Amino acid sequence: MAAVVLTLTLCVIFAGGTWLMVGARLPLDADPRQNDILNLFAYAGITLVVVLPFVFFVIEQL
């Protein structure tokens, strides 16, 4: 359970940081506000692929 919480927390932090640094680069919707939200979810999905194996690898080493 702690691994899931840690994974989701890191995913949200990294996705938010990516969104702040890169911005809304993906044209997912015509509405700018909706596009920002969808970009944030897209970045979260992308970072989930990286963060999930990293968290389980670190927990395995403990």
CSV table of N, CA and C in Angstrom, one decimal:
chain,number,residue,atom,x,y,z
A,1,MET,N,0.8,-1.2,0.0
A,1,MET,CA,0.0,0.0,0.0
A,1,MET,C,0.9,1.2,0.0
A,2,ALA,N,2.0,1.2,0.7
A,2,ALA,CA,2.9,2.3,0.8
A,2,ALA,C,3.5,2.6,-0.6
A,3,ALA,N,3.8,1.5,-1.3
A,3,ALA,CA,4.4,1.7,-2.6
A,3,ALA,C,3.4,2.4,-3.6
A,4,VAL,N,2.1,2.1,-3.5
A,4,VAL,CA,1.1,2.7,-4.3
A,4,VAL,C,1.0,4.2,-4.0
A,5,VAL,N,1.0,4.5,-2.7
A,5,VAL,CA,0.9,5.9,-2.3
A,5,VAL,C,2.2,6.7,-2.8
A,6,LEU,N,3.3,6.1,-2.6
A,6,LEU,CA,4.6,6.7,-3.0
A,6,LEU,C,4.6,6.9,-4.5
A,7,THR,N,4.2,5.9,-5.2
A,7,THR,CA,4.2,6.0,-6.7
A,7,THR,C,3.3,7.1,-7.2
A,8,LEU,N,2.1,7.2,-6.6
A,8,LEU,CA,1.1,8.2,-7.0
A,8,LEU,C,1.6,9.6,-6.6
A,9,THR,N,2.2,9.7,-5.4
A,9,THR,CA,2.7,11.0,-5.0
A,9,THR,C,3.8,11.5,-5.9
A,10,LEU,N,4.8,10.6,-6.2
A,10,LEU,CA,5.9,11.0,-7.1
A,10,LEU,C,5.4,11.3,-8.5
A,11,CYS,N,4.4,10.5,-8.9
A,11,CYS,CA,3.9,10.8,-10.2
A,11,CYS,C,3.2,12.1,-10.4
A,12,VAL,N,2.5,12.5,-9.4
A,12,VAL,CA,1.8,13.8,-9.4
A,12,VAL,C,2.9,15.0,-9.3
A,13,ILE,N,3.9,14.8,-8.5
A,13,ILE,CA,4.9,15.8,-8.3
A,13,ILE,C,5.7,15.9,-9.6
A,14,PHE,N,6.1,14.8,-10.2
A,14,PHE,CA,6.9,14.9,-11.5
A,14,PHE,C,6.0,15.4,-12.6
A,15,ALA,N,4.8,15.0,-12.7
A,15,ALA,CA,3.9,15.5,-13.7
A,15,ALA,C,3.6,17.0,-13.6
A,16,GLY,N,3.4,17.5,-12.4
A,16,GLY,CA,3.3,18.9,-12.2
A,16,GLY,C,4.5,19.7,-12.5
A,17,GLY,N,5.7,19.2,-12.2
A,17,GLY,CA,6.9,19.8,-12.5
A,17,GLY,C,7.2,19.8,-14.0
A,18,THR,N,6.8,18.7,-14.7
A,18,THR,CA,7.0,18.7,-16.1
A,18,THR,C,6.0,19.7,-16.8
A,19,TRP,N,4.8,19.8,-16.3
A,19,TRP,CA,3.8,20.7,-16.8
A,19,TRP,C,4.3,22.1,-16.6
A,20,LEU,N,4.9,22.4,-15.5
A,20,LEU,CA,5.4,23.8,-15.2
A,20,LEU,C,6.6,24.1,-16.1
A,21,MET,N,7.5,23.2,-16.3
A,21,MET,CA,8.7,23.4,-17.2
A,21,MET,C,8.3,23.4,-18.7
A,22,VAL,N,7.6,22.5,-19.1
A,22,VAL,CA,7.3,22.3,-20.5
A,22,VAL,C,6.1,23.1,-21.0
A,23,GLY,N,5.0,23.0,-20.2
A,23,GLY,CA,3.8,23.7,-20.5
A,23,GLY,C,2.9,22.7,-21.2
A,24,ALA,N,1.8,23.2,-21.8
A,24,ALA,CA,0.8,22.4,-22.5
A,24,ALA,C,1.2,22.3,-24.0
A,25,ARG,N,2.1,21.4,-24.3
A,25,ARG,CA,2.6,21.2,-25.6
A,25,ARG,C,1.7,20.3,-26.5
A,26,LEU,N,0.9,19.4,-25.8
A,26,LEU,CA,0.1,18.5,-26.6
A,26,LEU,C,-1.2,19.1,-26.9
A,27,PRO,N,-1.6,19.2,-28.2
A,27,PRO,CA,-2.9,19.8,-28.5
A,27,PRO,C,-4.0,18.7,-28.4
A,28,LEU,N,-4.5,18.6,-27.2
A,28,LEU,CA,-5.5,17.5,-26.9
A,28,LEU,C,-7.0,18.0,-27.0
A,29,ASP,N,-7.2,19.4,-26.8
A,29,ASP,CA,-8.5,19.9,-26.8
A,29,ASP,C,-8.5,21.4,-27.3
A,30,ALA,N,-9.5,21.9,-27.9
A,30,ALA,CA,-9.6,23.2,-28.4
A,30,ALA,C,-9.7,24.2,-27.2
A,31,ASP,N,-10.4,23.9,-26.1
A,31,ASP,CA,-10.5,24.8,-25.0
A,31,ASP,C,-9.2,24.8,-24.2
A,32,PRO,N,-8.6,26.0,-24.0
A,32,PRO,CA,-7.3,26.1,-23.4
A,32,PRO,C,-7.2,25.5,-21.9
A,33,ARG,N,-8.3,25.7,-21.2
A,33,ARG,CA,-8.3,25.2,-19.8
A,33,ARG,C,-8.4,23.7,-19.8
A,34,GLN,N,-9.2,23.2,-20.6
A,34,GLN,CA,-9.4,21.7,-20.7
A,34,GLN,C,-8.1,21.1,-21.3
A,35,ASN,N,-7.4,21.8,-22.2
A,35,ASN,CA,-6.2,21.3,-22.7
A,35,ASN,C,-5.1,21.2,-21.6
A,36,ASP,N,-5.0,22.2,-20.8
A,36,ASP,CA,-4.1,22.2,-19.7
A,36,ASP,C,-4.3,21.0,-18.8
A,37,ILE,N,-5.5,20.7,-18.4
A,37,ILE,CA,-5.9,19.6,-17.6
A,37,ILE,C,-5.5,18.3,-18.2
A,38,LEU,N,-5.9,18.1,-19.5
A,38,LEU,CA,-5.6,16.9,-20.2
A,38,LEU,C,-4.0,16.7,-20.4
A,39,ASN,N,-3.3,17.8,-20.6
A,39,ASN,CA,-1.9,17.7,-20.7
A,39,ASN,C,-1.3,17.2,-19.3
A,40,LEU,N,-1.8,17.7,-18.2
A,40,LEU,CA,-1.3,17.3,-16.9
A,40,LEU,C,-1.6,15.8,-16.7
A,41,PHE,N,-2.8,15.3,-17.1
A,41,PHE,CA,-3.0,13.9,-17.0
A,41,PHE,C,-2.1,13.1,-18.0
A,42,ALA,N,-1.9,13.6,-19.1
A,42,ALA,CA,-1.0,12.9,-20.1
A,42,ALA,C,0.4,12.8,-19.5
A,43,TYR,N,0.9,13.9,-18.9
A,43,TYR,CA,2.2,13.9,-18.3
A,43,TYR,C,2.3,12.9,-17.1
A,44,ALA,N,1.2,12.8,-16.4
A,44,ALA,CA,1.1,11.9,-15.2
A,44,ALA,C,1.2,10.5,-15.7
A,45,GLY,N,0.5,10.2,-16.8
A,45,GLY,CA,0.6,8.8,-17.4
A,45,GLY,C,2.0,8.5,-17.9
A,46,ILE,N,2.6,9.5,-18.5
A,46,ILE,CA,4.0,9.2,-19.0
A,46,ILE,C,5.0,9.0,-17.8
A,47,THR,N,4.8,9.8,-16.8
A,47,THR,CA,5.7,9.7,-15.6
A,47,THR,C,5.4,8.4,-14.8
A,48,LEU,N,4.2,7.9,-14.9
A,48,LEU,CA,3.8,6.7,-14.2
A,48,LEU,C,4.6,5.5,-14.7
A,49,VAL,N,4.9,5.5,-16.0
A,49,VAL,CA,5.6,4.4,-16.6
A,49,VAL,C,7.1,4.4,-16.1
A,50,VAL,N,7.6,5.6,-15.8
A,50,VAL,CA,9.0,5.6,-15.3
A,50,VAL,C,9.0,5.5,-13.7
A,51,VAL,N,8.1,6.0,-13.0
A,51,VAL,CA,8.1,6.1,-11.6
A,51,VAL,C,7.8,4.7,-11.0
A,52,LEU,N,6.8,4.0,-11.5
A,52,LEU,CA,6.4,2.7,-11.0
A,52,LEU,C,7.5,1.7,-10.9
A,53,PRO,N,8.3,1.4,-12.0
A,53,PRO,CA,9.4,0.5,-11.8
A,53,PRO,C,10.5,1.0,-10.9
A,54,PHE,N,10.7,2.3,-10.9
A,54,PHE,CA,11.7,2.9,-10.0
A,54,PHE,C,11.4,2.6,-8.5
A,55,VAL,N,10.1,2.9,-8.2
A,55,VAL,CA,9.7,2.7,-6.8
A,55,VAL,C,9.8,1.2,-6.4
A,56,PHE,N,9.4,0.3,-7.2
A,56,PHE,CA,9.4,-1.1,-6.8
A,56,PHE,C,10.9,-1.6,-6.8
A,57,PHE,N,11.7,-1.0,-7.6
A,57,PHE,CA,13.1,-1.4,-7.6
A,57,PHE,C,13.8,-0.9,-6.3
A,58,VAL,N,13.5,0.3,-5.9
A,58,VAL,CA,14.0,0.8,-4.6
A,58,VAL,C,13.5,0.1,-3.4
A,59,ILE,N,12.2,-0.3,-3.4
A,59,ILE,CA,11.6,-1.0,-2.3
A,59,ILE,C,12.2,-2.4,-2.2
A,60,GLU,N,12.5,-3.0,-3.4
A,60,GLU,CA,13.1,-4.4,-3.4
A,60,GLU,C,14.5,-4.3,-2.7
A,61,GLN,N,15.2,-3.3,-2.9
A,61,GLN,CA,16.6,-3.2,-2.4
A,61,GLN,C,16.6,-2.9,-0.9
A,62,LEU,N,15.5,-2.5,-0.3
A,62,LEU,CA,15.5,-2.2,1.1
A,62,LEU,C,15.4,-3.4,1.9
